[in-house]
Amino acid sequence: MGIVSWLLLGLIAGVIAKVLLPGRDPGGLVGTTLIGIAGSFIGGWLSTRILDRPIPKDFYDPAMWIAAVAGSLVLLIAYRLLFGNSRARR
């Protein structure tokens, strides 16, 4: 997979994570993309270490997408725990 594929995977994984875990988070498109890309790397790394799976080269591998979304969810939850809701309603 090329760099554009990783960026696209990260963007989509970040959006799916925000849909599954709605809330008022700052960052917009850039924040979603960064959380998704970092989550993809973390999810892929954990799946290779814990599940002993090789990193797939195919963009359409379902296990890679599940790992990317799971990693993005973990990062989004950690972000909310660390920084709270910085856009609290008044």
mmCIF file of N, CA and C in Angstrom:
data_model
loop_
_atom_site.group_PDB
_atom_site.id
_atom_site.type_symbol
_atom_site.label_atom_id
_atom_site.label_comp_id
_atom_site.label_asym_id
_atom_site.label_seq_id
_atom_site.Cartn_x
_atom_site.Cartn_y
_atom_site.Cartn_z
ATOM 1 N N MET A 1 0.841 -1.174 0.000
ATOM 2 C CA MET A 1 0.000 0.000 0.000
ATOM 3 C C MET A 1 0.882 1.232 0.000
ATOM 4 N N GLY A 2 0.470 2.213 -0.748
ATOM 5 C CA GLY A 2 1.206 3.459 -0.818
ATOM 6 C C GLY A 2 0.769 4.423 0.264
ATOM 7 N N ILE A 3 1.432 5.561 0.311
ATOM 8 C CA ILE A 3 1.153 6.566 1.336
ATOM 9 C C ILE A 3 -0.265 7.128 1.193
ATOM 10 N N VAL A 4 -0.728 7.269 -0.049
ATOM 11 C CA VAL A 4 -2.088 7.782 -0.268
ATOM 12 C C VAL A 4 -3.117 6.787 0.257
ATOM 13 N N SER A 5 -2.838 5.503 0.085
ATOM 14 C CA SER A 5 -3.751 4.478 0.606
ATOM 15 C C SER A 5 -3.815 4.519 2.118
ATOM 16 N N TRP A 6 -2.669 4.718 2.776
ATOM 17 C CA TRP A 6 -2.660 4.818 4.239
ATOM 18 C C TRP A 6 -3.429 6.047 4.710
ATOM 19 N N LEU A 7 -3.272 7.167 3.997
ATOM 20 C CA LEU A 7 -4.009 8.379 4.370
ATOM 21 C C LEU A 7 -5.512 8.183 4.195
ATOM 22 N N LEU A 8 -5.901 7.550 3.095
ATOM 23 C CA LEU A 8 -7.312 7.290 2.850
ATOM 24 C C LEU A 8 -7.880 6.322 3.884
ATOM 25 N N LEU A 9 -7.138 5.276 4.186
ATOM 26 C CA LEU A 9 -7.567 4.329 5.219
ATOM 27 C C LEU A 9 -7.711 5.033 6.567
ATOM 28 N N GLY A 10 -6.759 5.887 6.905
ATOM 29 C CA GLY A 10 -6.825 6.620 8.164
ATOM 30 C C GLY A 10 -8.012 7.561 8.229
ATOM 31 N N LEU A 11 -8.269 8.259 7.141
ATOM 32 C CA LEU A 11 -9.413 9.167 7.099
ATOM 33 C C LEU A 11 -10.721 8.404 7.293
ATOM 34 N N ILE A 12 -10.882 7.319 6.567
ATOM 35 C CA ILE A 12 -12.122 6.541 6.667
ATOM 36 C C ILE A 12 -12.251 5.888 8.039
ATOM 37 N N ALA A 13 -11.160 5.343 8.568
ATOM 38 C CA ALA A 13 -11.203 4.720 9.893
ATOM 39 C C ALA A 13 -11.529 5.760 10.967
ATOM 40 N N GLY A 14 -10.973 6.955 10.853
ATOM 41 C CA GLY A 14 -11.275 8.025 11.806
ATOM 42 C C GLY A 14 -12.730 8.449 11.749
ATOM 43 N N VAL A 15 -13.277 8.547 10.554
ATOM 44 C CA VAL A 15 -14.687 8.919 10.395
ATOM 45 C C VAL A 15 -15.590 7.834 10.978
ATOM 46 N N ILE A 16 -15.261 6.571 10.706
ATOM 47 C CA ILE A 16 -16.067 5.468 11.255
ATOM 48 C C ILE A 16 -15.994 5.480 12.781
ATOM 49 N N ALA A 17 -14.815 5.734 13.334
ATOM 50 C CA ALA A 17 -14.673 5.783 14.793
ATOM 51 C C ALA A 17 -15.505 6.916 15.383
ATOM 52 N N LYS A 18 -15.530 8.077 14.717
ATOM 53 C CA LYS A 18 -16.332 9.197 15.224
ATOM 54 C C LYS A 18 -17.823 8.930 15.080
ATOM 55 N N VAL A 19 -18.227 8.183 14.069
ATOM 56 C CA VAL A 19 -19.636 7.821 13.908
ATOM 57 C C VAL A 19 -20.050 6.839 15.007
ATOM 58 N N LEU A 20 -19.163 5.886 15.307
ATOM 59 C CA LEU A 20 -19.459 4.905 16.354
ATOM 60 C C LEU A 20 -19.408 5.497 17.754
ATOM 61 N N LEU A 21 -18.631 6.552 17.926
ATOM 62 C CA LEU A 21 -18.469 7.192 19.222
ATOM 63 C C LEU A 21 -18.724 8.694 19.053
ATOM 64 N N PRO A 22 -19.996 9.068 18.912
ATOM 65 C CA PRO A 22 -20.293 10.477 18.631
ATOM 66 C C PRO A 22 -19.979 11.373 19.825
ATOM 67 N N GLY A 23 -19.749 12.603 19.521
ATOM 68 C CA GLY A 23 -19.468 13.595 20.551
ATOM 69 C C GLY A 23 -18.904 14.842 19.920
ATOM 70 N N ARG A 24 -18.705 15.847 20.734
ATOM 71 C CA ARG A 24 -18.187 17.117 20.241
ATOM 72 C C ARG A 24 -16.689 17.167 20.469
ATOM 73 N N ASP A 25 -15.938 16.738 19.476
ATOM 74 C CA ASP A 25 -14.488 16.748 19.563
ATOM 75 C C ASP A 25 -13.921 17.838 18.664
ATOM 76 N N PRO A 26 -12.900 18.524 19.115
ATOM 77 C CA PRO A 26 -12.245 19.497 18.247
ATOM 78 C C PRO A 26 -11.386 18.787 17.217
ATOM 79 N N GLY A 27 -10.999 19.483 16.201
ATOM 80 C CA GLY A 27 -10.073 18.927 15.233
ATOM 81 C C GLY A 27 -10.607 18.898 13.820
ATOM 82 N N GLY A 28 -11.875 18.664 13.655
ATOM 83 C CA GLY A 28 -12.454 18.624 12.321
ATOM 84 C C GLY A 28 -11.850 17.539 11.455
ATOM 85 N N LEU A 29 -11.719 17.817 10.179
ATOM 86 C CA LEU A 29 -11.223 16.845 9.215
ATOM 87 C C LEU A 29 -9.767 16.468 9.486
ATOM 88 N N VAL A 30 -8.956 17.446 9.842
ATOM 89 C CA VAL A 30 -7.539 17.179 10.105
ATOM 90 C C VAL A 30 -7.380 16.306 11.353
ATOM 91 N N GLY A 31 -8.092 16.632 12.406
ATOM 92 C CA GLY A 31 -8.024 15.831 13.634
ATOM 93 C C GLY A 31 -8.536 14.420 13.420
ATOM 94 N N THR A 32 -9.618 14.298 12.663
ATOM 95 C CA THR A 32 -10.167 12.978 12.355
ATOM 96 C C THR A 32 -9.159 12.148 11.563
ATOM 97 N N THR A 33 -8.522 12.779 10.588
ATOM 98 C CA THR A 33 -7.530 12.077 9.778
ATOM 99 C C THR A 33 -6.342 11.641 10.623
ATOM 100 N N LEU A 34 -5.839 12.521 11.481
ATOM 101 C CA LEU A 34 -4.689 12.177 12.317
ATOM 102 C C LEU A 34 -5.014 11.061 13.309
ATOM 103 N N ILE A 35 -6.190 11.135 13.930
ATOM 104 C CA ILE A 35 -6.609 10.069 14.841
ATOM 105 C C ILE A 35 -6.759 8.756 14.072
ATOM 106 N N GLY A 36 -7.327 8.823 12.880
ATOM 107 C CA GLY A 36 -7.503 7.617 12.071
ATOM 108 C C GLY A 36 -6.187 7.006 11.615
ATOM 109 N N ILE A 37 -5.245 7.836 11.176
ATOM 110 C CA ILE A 37 -3.948 7.323 10.729
ATOM 111 C C ILE A 37 -3.185 6.711 11.899
ATOM 112 N N ALA A 38 -3.136 7.428 13.008
ATOM 113 C CA ALA A 38 -2.446 6.886 14.185
ATOM 114 C C ALA A 38 -3.150 5.618 14.681
ATOM 115 N N GLY A 39 -4.468 5.615 14.653
ATOM 116 C CA GLY A 39 -5.224 4.434 15.055
ATOM 117 C C GLY A 39 -4.977 3.255 14.130
ATOM 118 N N SER A 40 -4.820 3.539 12.847
ATOM 119 C CA SER A 40 -4.509 2.471 11.893
ATOM 120 C C SER A 40 -3.163 1.838 12.203
ATOM 121 N N PHE A 41 -2.179 2.678 12.488
ATOM 122 C CA PHE A 41 -0.862 2.145 12.823
ATOM 123 C C PHE A 41 -0.895 1.363 14.135
ATOM 124 N N ILE A 42 -1.578 1.887 15.130
ATOM 125 C CA ILE A 42 -1.666 1.189 16.420
ATOM 126 C C ILE A 42 -2.442 -0.114 16.268
ATOM 127 N N GLY A 43 -3.568 -0.075 15.566
ATOM 128 C CA GLY A 43 -4.353 -1.289 15.351
ATOM 129 C C GLY A 43 -3.578 -2.336 14.564
ATOM 130 N N GLY A 44 -2.864 -1.906 13.536
ATOM 131 C CA GLY A 44 -2.053 -2.843 12.766
ATOM 132 C C GLY A 44 -0.920 -3.428 13.580
ATOM 133 N N TRP A 45 -0.273 -2.581 14.376
ATOM 134 C CA TRP A 45 0.826 -3.053 15.214
ATOM 135 C C TRP A 45 0.328 -4.057 16.252
ATOM 136 N N LEU A 46 -0.810 -3.750 16.884
ATOM 137 C CA LEU A 46 -1.364 -4.673 17.879
ATOM 138 C C LEU A 46 -1.806 -5.993 17.256
ATOM 139 N N SER A 47 -2.370 -5.926 16.057
ATOM 140 C CA SER A 47 -2.805 -7.176 15.428
ATOM 141 C C SER A 47 -1.612 -8.036 15.017
ATOM 142 N N THR A 48 -0.476 -7.424 14.665
ATOM 143 C CA THR A 48 0.701 -8.229 14.347
ATOM 144 C C THR A 48 1.331 -8.801 15.601
ATOM 145 N N ARG A 49 1.293 -8.071 16.692
ATOM 146 C CA ARG A 49 1.908 -8.542 17.932
ATOM 147 C C ARG A 49 1.031 -9.543 18.685
ATOM 148 N N ILE A 50 -0.238 -9.216 18.858
ATOM 149 C CA ILE A 50 -1.123 -10.042 19.676
ATOM 150 C C ILE A 50 -1.695 -11.213 18.877
ATOM 151 N N LEU A 51 -2.185 -10.957 17.665
ATOM 152 C CA LEU A 51 -2.828 -11.993 16.868
ATOM 153 C C LEU A 51 -1.855 -12.712 15.940
ATOM 154 N N ASP A 52 -0.612 -12.251 15.891
ATOM 155 C CA ASP A 52 0.436 -12.848 15.069
ATOM 156 C C ASP A 52 0.036 -12.899 13.596
ATOM 157 N N ARG A 53 -0.562 -11.794 13.125
ATOM 158 C CA ARG A 53 -0.963 -11.673 11.718
ATOM 159 C C ARG A 53 0.051 -10.813 10.982
ATOM 160 N N PRO A 54 0.403 -11.186 9.767
ATOM 161 C CA PRO A 54 1.279 -10.311 8.979
ATOM 162 C C PRO A 54 0.509 -9.068 8.527
ATOM 163 N N ILE A 55 1.217 -7.996 8.258
ATOM 164 C CA ILE A 55 0.578 -6.778 7.769
ATOM 165 C C ILE A 55 0.155 -7.027 6.326
ATOM 166 N N PRO A 56 -1.139 -6.881 6.025
ATOM 167 C CA PRO A 56 -1.602 -7.174 4.662
ATOM 168 C C PRO A 56 -1.167 -6.091 3.681
ATOM 169 N N LYS A 57 -0.957 -6.481 2.464
ATOM 170 C CA LYS A 57 -0.596 -5.539 1.399
ATOM 171 C C LYS A 57 -1.818 -5.099 0.607
ATOM 172 N N ASP A 58 -2.951 -5.762 0.826
ATOM 173 C CA ASP A 58 -4.175 -5.485 0.088
ATOM 174 C C ASP A 58 -5.002 -4.435 0.822
ATOM 175 N N PHE A 59 -5.425 -3.410 0.098
ATOM 176 C CA PHE A 59 -6.203 -2.321 0.685
ATOM 177 C C PHE A 59 -7.573 -2.798 1.151
ATOM 178 N N TYR A 60 -8.093 -3.859 0.552
ATOM 179 C CA TYR A 60 -9.451 -4.316 0.844
ATOM 180 C C TYR A 60 -9.491 -5.473 1.824
ATOM 181 N N ASP A 61 -8.460 -5.678 2.597
ATOM 182 C CA ASP A 61 -8.436 -6.761 3.576
ATOM 183 C C ASP A 61 -9.315 -6.380 4.769
ATOM 184 N N PRO A 62 -10.384 -7.151 5.059
ATOM 185 C CA PRO A 62 -11.303 -6.797 6.152
ATOM 186 C C PRO A 62 -10.626 -6.748 7.517
ATOM 187 N N ALA A 63 -9.673 -7.636 7.763
ATOM 188 C CA ALA A 63 -8.995 -7.629 9.062
ATOM 189 C C ALA A 63 -8.223 -6.330 9.274
ATOM 190 N N MET A 64 -7.645 -5.789 8.210
ATOM 191 C CA MET A 64 -6.920 -4.528 8.319
ATOM 192 C C MET A 64 -7.877 -3.383 8.649
ATOM 193 N N TRP A 65 -9.039 -3.370 8.041
ATOM 194 C CA TRP A 65 -10.021 -2.330 8.307
ATOM 195 C C TRP A 65 -10.541 -2.415 9.743
ATOM 196 N N ILE A 66 -10.781 -3.636 10.220
ATOM 197 C CA ILE A 66 -11.246 -3.807 11.597
ATOM 198 C C ILE A 66 -10.183 -3.328 12.577
ATOM 199 N N ALA A 67 -8.933 -3.680 12.312
ATOM 200 C CA ALA A 67 -7.842 -3.240 13.187
ATOM 201 C C ALA A 67 -7.685 -1.720 13.149
ATOM 202 N N ALA A 68 -7.849 -1.115 11.983
ATOM 203 C CA ALA A 68 -7.718 0.341 11.863
ATOM 204 C C ALA A 68 -8.827 1.062 12.622
ATOM 205 N N VAL A 69 -10.052 0.594 12.477
ATOM 206 C CA VAL A 69 -11.177 1.228 13.182
ATOM 207 C C VAL A 69 -11.052 1.003 14.684
ATOM 208 N N ALA A 70 -10.652 -0.196 15.096
ATOM 209 C CA ALA A 70 -10.477 -0.472 16.532
ATOM 210 C C ALA A 70 -9.379 0.409 17.117
ATOM 211 N N GLY A 71 -8.281 0.549 16.408
ATOM 212 C CA GLY A 71 -7.210 1.426 16.882
ATOM 213 C C GLY A 71 -7.654 2.879 16.963
ATOM 214 N N SER A 72 -8.448 3.318 15.994
ATOM 215 C CA SER A 72 -8.972 4.688 16.012
ATOM 216 C C SER A 72 -9.928 4.899 17.179
ATOM 217 N N LEU A 73 -10.766 3.891 17.477
ATOM 218 C CA LEU A 73 -11.666 3.989 18.626
ATOM 219 C C LEU A 73 -10.882 4.095 19.931
ATOM 220 N N VAL A 74 -9.844 3.290 20.053
ATOM 221 C CA VAL A 74 -9.011 3.338 21.262
ATOM 222 C C VAL A 74 -8.380 4.720 21.415
ATOM 223 N N LEU A 75 -7.853 5.268 20.328
ATOM 224 C CA LEU A 75 -7.249 6.599 20.400
ATOM 225 C C LEU A 75 -8.277 7.681 20.720
ATOM 226 N N LEU A 76 -9.449 7.578 20.133
ATOM 227 C CA LEU A 76 -10.490 8.573 20.396
ATOM 228 C C LEU A 76 -10.941 8.515 21.847
ATOM 229 N N ILE A 77 -11.087 7.329 22.405
ATOM 230 C CA ILE A 77 -11.451 7.193 23.815
ATOM 231 C C ILE A 77 -10.342 7.740 24.708
ATOM 232 N N ALA A 78 -9.096 7.420 24.390
ATOM 233 C CA ALA A 78 -7.967 7.936 25.176
ATOM 234 C C ALA A 78 -7.894 9.455 25.101
ATOM 235 N N TYR A 79 -8.144 10.003 23.920
ATOM 236 C CA TYR A 79 -8.141 11.460 23.751
ATOM 237 C C TYR A 79 -9.206 12.111 24.626
ATOM 238 N N ARG A 80 -10.386 11.512 24.632
ATOM 239 C CA ARG A 80 -11.464 12.078 25.450
ATOM 240 C C ARG A 80 -11.171 11.948 26.944
ATOM 241 N N LEU A 81 -10.548 10.852 27.349
ATOM 242 C CA LEU A 81 -10.207 10.686 28.761
ATOM 243 C C LEU A 81 -9.129 11.663 29.198
ATOM 244 N N LEU A 82 -8.157 11.907 28.339
ATOM 245 C CA LEU A 82 -7.050 12.803 28.692
ATOM 246 C C LEU A 82 -7.438 14.270 28.642
ATOM 247 N N PHE A 83 -8.159 14.650 27.603
ATOM 248 C CA PHE A 83 -8.431 16.063 27.399
ATOM 249 C C PHE A 83 -9.854 16.474 27.681
ATOM 250 N N GLY A 84 -10.732 15.527 27.913
ATOM 251 C CA GLY A 84 -12.119 15.849 28.236
ATOM 252 C C GLY A 84 -12.818 16.499 27.066
ATOM 253 N N ASN A 85 -13.916 17.110 27.336
ATOM 254 C CA ASN A 85 -14.695 17.787 26.315
ATOM 255 C C ASN A 85 -14.325 19.257 26.330
ATOM 256 N N SER A 86 -13.448 19.661 25.427
ATOM 257 C CA SER A 86 -12.978 21.041 25.427
ATOM 258 C C SER A 86 -13.994 21.994 24.838
ATOM 259 N N ARG A 87 -15.043 21.469 24.274
ATOM 260 C CA ARG A 87 -16.111 22.309 23.728
ATOM 261 C C ARG A 87 -17.394 22.121 24.520
ATOM 262 N N ALA A 88 -17.308 22.264 25.790
ATOM 263 C CA ALA A 88 -18.473 22.053 26.656
ATOM 264 C C ALA A 88 -19.570 23.058 26.306
ATOM 265 N N ARG A 89 -20.781 22.571 26.332
ATOM 266 C CA ARG A 89 -21.920 23.459 26.059
ATOM 267 C C ARG A 89 -22.113 24.417 27.210
ATOM 268 N N ARG A 90 -22.534 25.596 26.878
ATOM 269 C CA ARG A 90 -22.757 26.611 27.927
ATOM 270 C C ARG A 90 -24.211 26.900 28.058
#
